[in-house]
Coordinates of C-alpha atoms in Angstrom, one line a residue:
Chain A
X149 CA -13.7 -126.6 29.8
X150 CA -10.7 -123.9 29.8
X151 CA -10.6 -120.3 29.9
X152 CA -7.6 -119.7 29.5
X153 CA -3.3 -120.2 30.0
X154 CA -2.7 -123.2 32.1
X155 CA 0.1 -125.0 33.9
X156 CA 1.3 -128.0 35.6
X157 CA 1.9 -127.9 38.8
X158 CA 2.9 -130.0 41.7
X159 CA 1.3 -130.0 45.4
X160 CA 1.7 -132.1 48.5
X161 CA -1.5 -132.2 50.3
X162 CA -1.4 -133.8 53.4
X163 CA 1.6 -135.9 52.6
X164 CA 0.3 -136.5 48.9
X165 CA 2.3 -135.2 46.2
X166 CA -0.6 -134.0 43.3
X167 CA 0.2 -133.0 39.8
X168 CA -2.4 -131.4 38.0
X169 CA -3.2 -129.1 35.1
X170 CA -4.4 -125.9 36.2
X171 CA -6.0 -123.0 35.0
X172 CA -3.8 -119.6 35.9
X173 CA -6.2 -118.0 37.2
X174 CA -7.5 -120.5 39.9
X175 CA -7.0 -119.4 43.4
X176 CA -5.7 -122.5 45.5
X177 CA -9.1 -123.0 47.5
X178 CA -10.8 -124.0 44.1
X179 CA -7.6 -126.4 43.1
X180 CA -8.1 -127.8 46.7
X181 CA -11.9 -128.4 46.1
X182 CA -12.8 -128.9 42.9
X183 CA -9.3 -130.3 41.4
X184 CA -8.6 -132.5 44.5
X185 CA -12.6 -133.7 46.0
X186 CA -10.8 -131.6 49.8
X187 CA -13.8 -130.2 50.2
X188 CA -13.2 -129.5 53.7
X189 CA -11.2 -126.1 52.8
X190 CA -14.2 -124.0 53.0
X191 CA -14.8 -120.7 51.3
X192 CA -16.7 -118.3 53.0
X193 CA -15.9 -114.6 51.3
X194 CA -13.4 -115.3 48.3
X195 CA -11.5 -111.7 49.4
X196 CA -10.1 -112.6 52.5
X197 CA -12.2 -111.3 55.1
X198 CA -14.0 -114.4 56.6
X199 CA -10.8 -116.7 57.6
X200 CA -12.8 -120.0 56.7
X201 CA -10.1 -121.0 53.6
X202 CA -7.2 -120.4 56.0
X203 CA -4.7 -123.8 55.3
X204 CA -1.0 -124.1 56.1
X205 CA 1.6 -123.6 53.4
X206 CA 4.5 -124.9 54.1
X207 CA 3.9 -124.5 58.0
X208 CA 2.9 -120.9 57.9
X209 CA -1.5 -120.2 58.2
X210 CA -2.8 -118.6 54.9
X211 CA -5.6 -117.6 53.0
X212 CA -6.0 -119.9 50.4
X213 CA -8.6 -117.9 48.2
X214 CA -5.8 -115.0 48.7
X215 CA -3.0 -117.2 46.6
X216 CA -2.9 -118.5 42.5
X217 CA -2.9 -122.2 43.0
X218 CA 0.6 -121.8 40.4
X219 CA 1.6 -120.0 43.8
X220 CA 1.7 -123.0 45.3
X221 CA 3.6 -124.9 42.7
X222 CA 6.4 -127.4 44.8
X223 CA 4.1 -126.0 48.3
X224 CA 3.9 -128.7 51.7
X225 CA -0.2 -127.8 52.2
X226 CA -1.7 -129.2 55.5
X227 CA -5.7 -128.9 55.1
X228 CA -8.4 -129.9 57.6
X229 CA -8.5 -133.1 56.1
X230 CA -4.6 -133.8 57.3
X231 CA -4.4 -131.9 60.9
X232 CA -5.4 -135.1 62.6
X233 CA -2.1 -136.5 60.8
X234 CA 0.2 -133.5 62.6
X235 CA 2.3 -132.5 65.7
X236 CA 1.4 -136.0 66.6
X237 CA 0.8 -139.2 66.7
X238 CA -2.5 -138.5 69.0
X239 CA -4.4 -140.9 70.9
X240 CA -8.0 -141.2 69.9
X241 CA -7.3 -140.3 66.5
X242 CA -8.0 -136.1 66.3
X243 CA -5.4 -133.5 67.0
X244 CA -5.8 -132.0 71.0
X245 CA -7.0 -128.8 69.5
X246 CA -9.8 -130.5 67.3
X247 CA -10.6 -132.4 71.0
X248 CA -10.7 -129.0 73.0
X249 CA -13.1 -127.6 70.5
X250 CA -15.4 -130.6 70.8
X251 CA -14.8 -130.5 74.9
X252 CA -15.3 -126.4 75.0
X253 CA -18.5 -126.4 72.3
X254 CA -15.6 -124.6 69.9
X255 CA -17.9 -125.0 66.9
X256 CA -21.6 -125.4 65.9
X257 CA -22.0 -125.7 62.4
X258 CA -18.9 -126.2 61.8
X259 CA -18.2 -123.6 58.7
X260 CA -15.2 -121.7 60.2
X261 CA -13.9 -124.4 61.9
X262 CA -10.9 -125.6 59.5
X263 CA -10.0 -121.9 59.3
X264 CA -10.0 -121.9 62.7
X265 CA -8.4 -124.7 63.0
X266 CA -5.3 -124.1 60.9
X267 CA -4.8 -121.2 62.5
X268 CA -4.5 -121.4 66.1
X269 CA -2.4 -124.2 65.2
X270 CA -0.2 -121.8 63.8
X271 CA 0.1 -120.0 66.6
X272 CA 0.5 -122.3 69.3
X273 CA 3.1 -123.1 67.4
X274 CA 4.6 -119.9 67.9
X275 CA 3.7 -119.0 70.8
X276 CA 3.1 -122.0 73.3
X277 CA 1.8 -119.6 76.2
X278 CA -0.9 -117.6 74.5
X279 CA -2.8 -114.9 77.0
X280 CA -6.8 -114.9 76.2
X281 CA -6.3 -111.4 74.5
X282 CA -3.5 -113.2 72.4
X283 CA -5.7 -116.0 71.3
X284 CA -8.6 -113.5 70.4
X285 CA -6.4 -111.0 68.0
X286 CA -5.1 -114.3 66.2
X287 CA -8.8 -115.5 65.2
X288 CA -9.5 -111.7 65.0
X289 CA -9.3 -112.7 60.9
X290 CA -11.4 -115.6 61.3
X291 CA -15.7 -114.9 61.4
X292 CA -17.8 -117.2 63.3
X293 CA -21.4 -116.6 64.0
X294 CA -22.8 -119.7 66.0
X295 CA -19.7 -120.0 69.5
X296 CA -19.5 -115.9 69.9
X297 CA -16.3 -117.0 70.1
X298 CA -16.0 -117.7 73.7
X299 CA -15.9 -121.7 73.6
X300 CA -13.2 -121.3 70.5
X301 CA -11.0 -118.9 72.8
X302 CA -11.7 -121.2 75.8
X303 CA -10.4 -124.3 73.7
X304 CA -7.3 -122.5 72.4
X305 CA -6.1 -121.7 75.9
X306 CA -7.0 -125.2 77.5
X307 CA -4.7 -126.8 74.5
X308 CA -2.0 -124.5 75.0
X309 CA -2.0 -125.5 78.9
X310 CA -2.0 -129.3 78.1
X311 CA 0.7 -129.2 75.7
X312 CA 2.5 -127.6 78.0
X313 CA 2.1 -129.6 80.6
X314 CA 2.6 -133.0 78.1
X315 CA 6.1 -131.4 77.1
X316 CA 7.3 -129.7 81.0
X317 CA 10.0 -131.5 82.7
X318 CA 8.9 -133.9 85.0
Chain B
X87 CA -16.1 -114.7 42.3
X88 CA -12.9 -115.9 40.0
X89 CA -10.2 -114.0 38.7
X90 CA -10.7 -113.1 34.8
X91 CA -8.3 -114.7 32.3
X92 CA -5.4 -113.3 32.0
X93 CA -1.2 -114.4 31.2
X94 CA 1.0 -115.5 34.5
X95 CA 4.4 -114.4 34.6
X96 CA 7.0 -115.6 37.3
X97 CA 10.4 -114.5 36.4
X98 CA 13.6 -115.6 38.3
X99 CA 15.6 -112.5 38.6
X100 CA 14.8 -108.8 39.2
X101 CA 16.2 -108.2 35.6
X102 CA 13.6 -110.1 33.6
X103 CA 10.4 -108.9 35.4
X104 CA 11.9 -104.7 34.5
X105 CA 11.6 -106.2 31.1
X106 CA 8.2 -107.9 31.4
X107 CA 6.9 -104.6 33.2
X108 CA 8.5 -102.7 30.7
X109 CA 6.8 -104.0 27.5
X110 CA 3.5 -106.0 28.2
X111 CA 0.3 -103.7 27.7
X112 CA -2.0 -103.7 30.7
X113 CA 0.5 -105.5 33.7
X114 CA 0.0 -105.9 37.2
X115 CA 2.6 -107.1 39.5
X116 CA 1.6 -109.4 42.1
X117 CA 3.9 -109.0 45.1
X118 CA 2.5 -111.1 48.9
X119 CA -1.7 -110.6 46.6
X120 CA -3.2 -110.1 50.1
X121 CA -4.8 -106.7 48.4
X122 CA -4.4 -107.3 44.7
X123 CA -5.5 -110.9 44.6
X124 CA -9.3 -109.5 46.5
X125 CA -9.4 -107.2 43.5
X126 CA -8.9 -110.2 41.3
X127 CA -11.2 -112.1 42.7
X128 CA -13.9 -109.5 42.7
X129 CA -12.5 -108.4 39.6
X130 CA -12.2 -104.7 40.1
X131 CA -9.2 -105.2 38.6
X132 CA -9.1 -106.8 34.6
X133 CA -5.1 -107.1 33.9
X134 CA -3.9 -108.7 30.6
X135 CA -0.9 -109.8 32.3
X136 CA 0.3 -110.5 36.0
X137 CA 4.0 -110.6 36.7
X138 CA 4.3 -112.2 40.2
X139 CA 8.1 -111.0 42.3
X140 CA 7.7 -114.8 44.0
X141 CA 11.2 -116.4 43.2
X142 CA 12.9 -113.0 43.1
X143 CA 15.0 -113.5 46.2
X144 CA 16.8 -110.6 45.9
X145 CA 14.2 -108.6 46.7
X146 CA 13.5 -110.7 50.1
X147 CA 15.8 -109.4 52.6
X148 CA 16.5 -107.2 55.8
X149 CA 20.0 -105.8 55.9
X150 CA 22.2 -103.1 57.3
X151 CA 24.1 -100.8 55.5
X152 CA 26.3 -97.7 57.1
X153 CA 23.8 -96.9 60.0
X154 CA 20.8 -97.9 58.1
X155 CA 18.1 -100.3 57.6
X156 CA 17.3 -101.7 53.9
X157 CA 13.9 -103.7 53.3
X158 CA 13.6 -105.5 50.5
X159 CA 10.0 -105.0 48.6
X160 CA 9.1 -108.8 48.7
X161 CA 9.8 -108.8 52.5
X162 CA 7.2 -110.8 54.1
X163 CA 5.4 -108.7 56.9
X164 CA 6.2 -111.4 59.1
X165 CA 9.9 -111.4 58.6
X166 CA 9.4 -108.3 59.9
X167 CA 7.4 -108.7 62.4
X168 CA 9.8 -111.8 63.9
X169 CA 13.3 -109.2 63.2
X170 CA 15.4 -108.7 66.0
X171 CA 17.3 -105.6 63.8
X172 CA 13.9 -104.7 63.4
X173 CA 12.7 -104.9 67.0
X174 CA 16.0 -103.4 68.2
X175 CA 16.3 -100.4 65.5
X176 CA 13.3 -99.8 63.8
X177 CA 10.7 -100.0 67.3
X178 CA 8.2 -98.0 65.7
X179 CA 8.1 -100.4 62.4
X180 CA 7.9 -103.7 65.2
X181 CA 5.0 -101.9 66.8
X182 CA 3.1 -101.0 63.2
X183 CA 3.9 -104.1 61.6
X184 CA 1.9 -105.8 64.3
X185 CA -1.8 -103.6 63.1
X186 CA -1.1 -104.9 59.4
X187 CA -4.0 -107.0 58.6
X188 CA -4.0 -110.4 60.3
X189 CA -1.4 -112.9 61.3
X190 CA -2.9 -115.0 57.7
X191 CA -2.1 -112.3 55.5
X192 CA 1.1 -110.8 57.4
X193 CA 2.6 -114.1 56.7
X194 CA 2.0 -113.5 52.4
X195 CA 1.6 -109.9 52.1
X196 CA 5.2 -107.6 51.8
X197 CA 5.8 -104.6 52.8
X198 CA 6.8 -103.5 48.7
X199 CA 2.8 -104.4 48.0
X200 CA 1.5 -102.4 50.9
X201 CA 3.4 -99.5 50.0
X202 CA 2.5 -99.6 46.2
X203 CA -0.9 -100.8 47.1
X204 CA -1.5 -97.1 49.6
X205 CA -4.3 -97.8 51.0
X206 CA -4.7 -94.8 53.0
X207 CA -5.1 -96.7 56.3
X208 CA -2.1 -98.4 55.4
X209 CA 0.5 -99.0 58.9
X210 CA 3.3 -99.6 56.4
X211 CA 2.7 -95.8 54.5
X212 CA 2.9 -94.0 57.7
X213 CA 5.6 -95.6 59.0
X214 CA 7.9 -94.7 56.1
X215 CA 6.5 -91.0 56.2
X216 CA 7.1 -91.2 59.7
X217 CA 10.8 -92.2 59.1
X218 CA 11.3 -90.0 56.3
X219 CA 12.5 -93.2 54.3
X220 CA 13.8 -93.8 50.9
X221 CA 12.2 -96.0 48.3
X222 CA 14.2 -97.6 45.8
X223 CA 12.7 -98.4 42.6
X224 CA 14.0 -99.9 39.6
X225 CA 13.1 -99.2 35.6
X226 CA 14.6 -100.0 32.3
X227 CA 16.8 -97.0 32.9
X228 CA 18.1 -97.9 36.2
X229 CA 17.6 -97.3 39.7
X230 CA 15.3 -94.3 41.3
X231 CA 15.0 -93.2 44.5
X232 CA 12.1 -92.0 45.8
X233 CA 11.8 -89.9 49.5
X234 CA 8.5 -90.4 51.2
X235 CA 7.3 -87.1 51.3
X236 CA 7.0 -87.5 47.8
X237 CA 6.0 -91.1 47.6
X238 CA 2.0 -90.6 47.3
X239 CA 1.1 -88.6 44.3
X240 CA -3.0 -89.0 45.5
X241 CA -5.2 -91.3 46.7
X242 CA -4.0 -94.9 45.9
X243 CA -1.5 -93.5 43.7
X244 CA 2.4 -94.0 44.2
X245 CA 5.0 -92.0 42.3
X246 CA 5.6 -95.0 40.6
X247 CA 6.3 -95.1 36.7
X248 CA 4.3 -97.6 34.4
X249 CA 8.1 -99.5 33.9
X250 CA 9.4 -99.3 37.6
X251 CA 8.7 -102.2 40.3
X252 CA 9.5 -101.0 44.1
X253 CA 12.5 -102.8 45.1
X254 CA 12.9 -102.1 48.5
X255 CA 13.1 -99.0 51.5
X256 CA 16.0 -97.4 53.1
X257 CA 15.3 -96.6 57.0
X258 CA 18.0 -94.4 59.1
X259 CA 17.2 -95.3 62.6
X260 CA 16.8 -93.0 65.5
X261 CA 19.2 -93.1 68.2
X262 CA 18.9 -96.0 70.6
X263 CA 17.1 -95.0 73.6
X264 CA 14.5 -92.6 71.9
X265 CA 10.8 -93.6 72.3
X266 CA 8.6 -94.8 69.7
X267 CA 4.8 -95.8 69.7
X268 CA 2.2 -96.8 66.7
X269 CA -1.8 -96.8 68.0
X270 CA -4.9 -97.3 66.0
X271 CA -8.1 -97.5 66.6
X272 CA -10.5 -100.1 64.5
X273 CA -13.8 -102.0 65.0
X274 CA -12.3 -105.0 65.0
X275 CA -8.3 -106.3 65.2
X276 CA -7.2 -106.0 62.1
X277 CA -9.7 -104.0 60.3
X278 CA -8.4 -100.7 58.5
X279 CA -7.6 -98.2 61.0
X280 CA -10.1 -95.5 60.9
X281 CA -7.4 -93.5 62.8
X282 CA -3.5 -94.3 63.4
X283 CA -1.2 -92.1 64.9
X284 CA 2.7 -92.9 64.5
X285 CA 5.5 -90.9 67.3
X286 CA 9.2 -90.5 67.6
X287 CA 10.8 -88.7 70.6
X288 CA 13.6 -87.7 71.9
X289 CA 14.7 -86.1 74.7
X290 CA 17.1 -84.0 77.1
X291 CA 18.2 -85.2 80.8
X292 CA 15.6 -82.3 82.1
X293 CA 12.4 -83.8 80.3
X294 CA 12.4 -81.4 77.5
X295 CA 11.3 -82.6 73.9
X296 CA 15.0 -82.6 71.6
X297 CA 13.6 -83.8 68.4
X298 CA 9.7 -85.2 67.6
X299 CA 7.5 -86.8 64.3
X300 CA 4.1 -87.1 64.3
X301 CA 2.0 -89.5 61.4
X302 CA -1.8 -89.6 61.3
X303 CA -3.0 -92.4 59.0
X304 CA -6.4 -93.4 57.4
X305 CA -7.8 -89.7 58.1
X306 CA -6.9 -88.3 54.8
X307 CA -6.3 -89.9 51.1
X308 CA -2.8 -90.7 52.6
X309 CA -1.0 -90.5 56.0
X310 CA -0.3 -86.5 56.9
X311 CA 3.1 -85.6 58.6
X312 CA 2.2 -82.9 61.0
X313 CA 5.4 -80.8 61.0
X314 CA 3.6 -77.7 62.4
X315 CA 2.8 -79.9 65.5
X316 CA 6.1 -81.6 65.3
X317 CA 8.1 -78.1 65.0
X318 CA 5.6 -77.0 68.8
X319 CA 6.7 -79.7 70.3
X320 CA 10.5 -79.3 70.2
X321 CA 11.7 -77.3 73.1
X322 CA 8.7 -78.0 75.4
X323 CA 8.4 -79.9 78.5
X324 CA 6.8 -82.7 77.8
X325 CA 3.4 -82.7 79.3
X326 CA 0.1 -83.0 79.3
X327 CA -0.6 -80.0 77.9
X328 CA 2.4 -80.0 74.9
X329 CA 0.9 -83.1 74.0
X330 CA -3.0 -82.0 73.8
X331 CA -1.6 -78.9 71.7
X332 CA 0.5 -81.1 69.0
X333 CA -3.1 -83.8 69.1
X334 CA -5.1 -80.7 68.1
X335 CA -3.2 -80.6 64.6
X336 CA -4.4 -84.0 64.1
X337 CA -7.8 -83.1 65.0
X338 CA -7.8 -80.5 62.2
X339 CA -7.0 -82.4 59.3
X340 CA -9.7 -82.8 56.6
X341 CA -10.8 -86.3 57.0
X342 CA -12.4 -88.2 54.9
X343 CA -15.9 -89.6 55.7
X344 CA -18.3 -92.6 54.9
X345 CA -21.2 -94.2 55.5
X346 CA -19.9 -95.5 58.4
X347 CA -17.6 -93.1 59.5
X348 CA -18.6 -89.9 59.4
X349 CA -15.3 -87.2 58.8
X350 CA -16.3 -85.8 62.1
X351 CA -15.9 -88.7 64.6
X352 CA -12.5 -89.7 62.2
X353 CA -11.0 -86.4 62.9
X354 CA -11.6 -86.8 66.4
X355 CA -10.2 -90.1 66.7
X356 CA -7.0 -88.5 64.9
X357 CA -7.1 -86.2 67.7
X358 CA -7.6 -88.9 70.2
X359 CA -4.8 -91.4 68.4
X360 CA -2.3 -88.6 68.5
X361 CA -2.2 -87.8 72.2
X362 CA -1.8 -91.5 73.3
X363 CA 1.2 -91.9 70.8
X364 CA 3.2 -89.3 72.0
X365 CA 2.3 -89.8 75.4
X366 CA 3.0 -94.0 75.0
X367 CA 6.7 -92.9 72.6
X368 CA 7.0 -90.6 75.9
X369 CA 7.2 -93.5 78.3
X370 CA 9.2 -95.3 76.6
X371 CA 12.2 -93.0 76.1
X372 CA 15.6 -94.2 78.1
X373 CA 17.3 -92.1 80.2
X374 CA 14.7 -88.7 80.3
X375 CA 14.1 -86.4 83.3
X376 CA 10.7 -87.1 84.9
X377 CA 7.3 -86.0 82.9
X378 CA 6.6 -82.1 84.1
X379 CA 3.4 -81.2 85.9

């Protein structure tokens, strides 16, 4: 059933290109779930305070119930579903950080976590030497209420070291 | 919580969406959506018609010109924040750009939409007050430019016309070596301030104060230049005691208060914000005599 004006638009999700019919008005978490089955994106707030729909576009961390899905129209998303697939190939099959969280009890339930995710990816990217208080203002957009944080913090900084170390000069 | 229907417009050039804004009934432009696309959502806001700036690319850019600094409105806040010009002219707009929301929505929202958007805890509105900057926007008629002072005609309102679209911001930096600090205070990173305090110094080889700008932002319905405290603090040592005298301006303006912030404790805070930015812009001034007892 349609509302209203729609478009066709193009996506790469994880390395797959998708062209779909939208509705205008569809933020890109909704496109993401419902359009594509990646239900994995989660949506926590749908105004951009809880951090749990945070993907990367084209490399950079963002809220996706904060974008139109026609936004997104020629986009390279990574989801949850693909992180596994990036900065790699890893050995054992999950991406370090998604290791540290499991070593460091980073999740519980497991809501936040893609946000999470997605996000300190972002900035270990950016910053491969993160200090504790560096780590804590980036998930400052990001609500979880099982870890209290601690075990997420604790597995940002123990990736950041190993990578490190996997990339210093011998 | 979904958006209500409504027509999506993405023009190519700066040109087309003057027209669009110009004619359609009921428009919204949708700049980096990090406030407007919340609004959506929870529908507070019911356009007929959203004209998204997206593939404008003209109006994504940081360049010099004579002396000064132009912004272009669909400047990501993290091109800014990532700027070298930035962090070597504009120090005060490196250090505020880093309180604007969080590193998810810095990377989408601009600084054109925070500045139309005036919220009144809004980094971005206090730093142009602070600068005395120039907005530039553009109608049907042709270009209009706009000075700070005069950009916020009340709360969440910008002197901006029905038919205009915010095309960028002029900055004229100060002159290297002068000191520059932007503090808030929030409950959590990234919240809206419930105080911010923005400084500029400069200074004389014998530690006295040669030219000074104080901001206070999220106290009132929009940031408050405090050129009475700005105007004491020229000519004075600079001290402990110039500094508590200029922070007791801040203390006095009307603030606003809520149910959880009472006006009280937020004109405090202004109080509080405004003596640790002078004090931090203080430090950080090249070449000044020492701090006087």
């Amino acid at each position: 059933m349609s509302w209203g004006e729609s478009r066709t638009i193009t996506l790469t999700v994880n390395g797959t290109s998708y062209t779909r019919e939208v509705e205008v008005r569809f933020h890109l978490a909704d496109v993401l779930r419902h359009e594509l089955g990646l239900t994995g994106t989660h949506l926590g707030c749908e105004h951009g305070v809880c951090g749990a729909c945070t993907v990367l576009i084209n490399g950079r961390s963002a809220r996706s119930c904060l974008m139109l899905a026609v936004q997104a129209d020629g986009a390279e998303i990574t989801t949850i579903e693909g992180i596994a697939d990036i900065d790699g190939p890893h050995a054992g099959g999950l991406h370090p950080l998604q290791e540290a969280f499991r070593e460091f009890h980073g999740l519980q339930c497991g809501f936040c976590t893609p946000g999470m995710l997605t996000t300190l990816i972002e900035l270990l990217r950016d910053n491969p030497a993160p200090t504790e208080e560096e780590v804590r203002i980036a998930i400052s957009g990001n609500l979880c209420r099982c870890t209290g944080y601690q075990g997420i913090v604790d597995a940002a900084l123990a990736t950041a070291k190993n990578l490190r170390e996997a990339t210093a000069p011998a | 919580m979904k958006p209500p229907a409504f027509s999506y417009h993405d023009p190519a050039t700066l040109a087309e969406a003057v027209a669009l804004v110009a004619t359609l009934d009921n428009a919204r432009v949708l700049s980096g959506g990090q406030s407007l696309m919340p609004m959506l959502n929870m529908r507070y806001v019911l356009p007929d018609h959203l004209i998204d700036l997206r593939r404008i690319s003209e109006l994504a850019h940081i360049r010099q010109s004579g002396g000064d600094i132009e912004i272009g409105g669909m400047t990501r806040q993290r091109d800014i924040e990532y700027s070298d010009l930035i962090a070597a002219k504009l120090p005060l707009l490196h250090e505020a750009i880093h309180w604007v929301g969080h590193r998810q929505t810095r990377n989408r929202g601009t600084i054109g939409g925070s500045l139309c958007h005036l919220d009144p805890a809004a980094e971005m509105v206090a730093t142009v007050v602070a600068f005395d900057a120039t907005l530039i926007a553009q109608g049907p008629s042709g270009v209009r430019e706009i000075a700070a002072s005069d950009w916020t005609l009340g709360y969440m309102t910008p002197s901006l016309a029905p038919d205009e679209i915010l095309t960028g911001v002029r900055f004229t930096p100060w002159p290297d070596g002068h000191g520059a600090a932007f503090v808030e205070f929030a409950r959590r990173h990234g919240d809206f301030a419930i105080a911010s305090a923005a400084a500029m110094l400069t200074a004389d080889g014998a530690g006295r104060i040669t030219r000074a700008v104080l901001t206070i932002g999220g106290v009132g319905p929009a940031p408050v230049r405090l050129t009475e405290a700005e105007q004491g603090l020229v000519g004075q040592l600079a001290n402990e005691t110039a500094f508590a005298a200029a922070a007791r301006h801040a203390a006095a303006i009307e603030a606003i208060g809520d149910a959880l912030v009472p006006a009280e404790y937020r004109a405090h805070l202004a109080g509080v914000m405004a003596k640790r930015a002078l004090a931090k812009a203080w430090s950080r001034i090249d070449g000044k005599g020492k701090l006087a007892a």
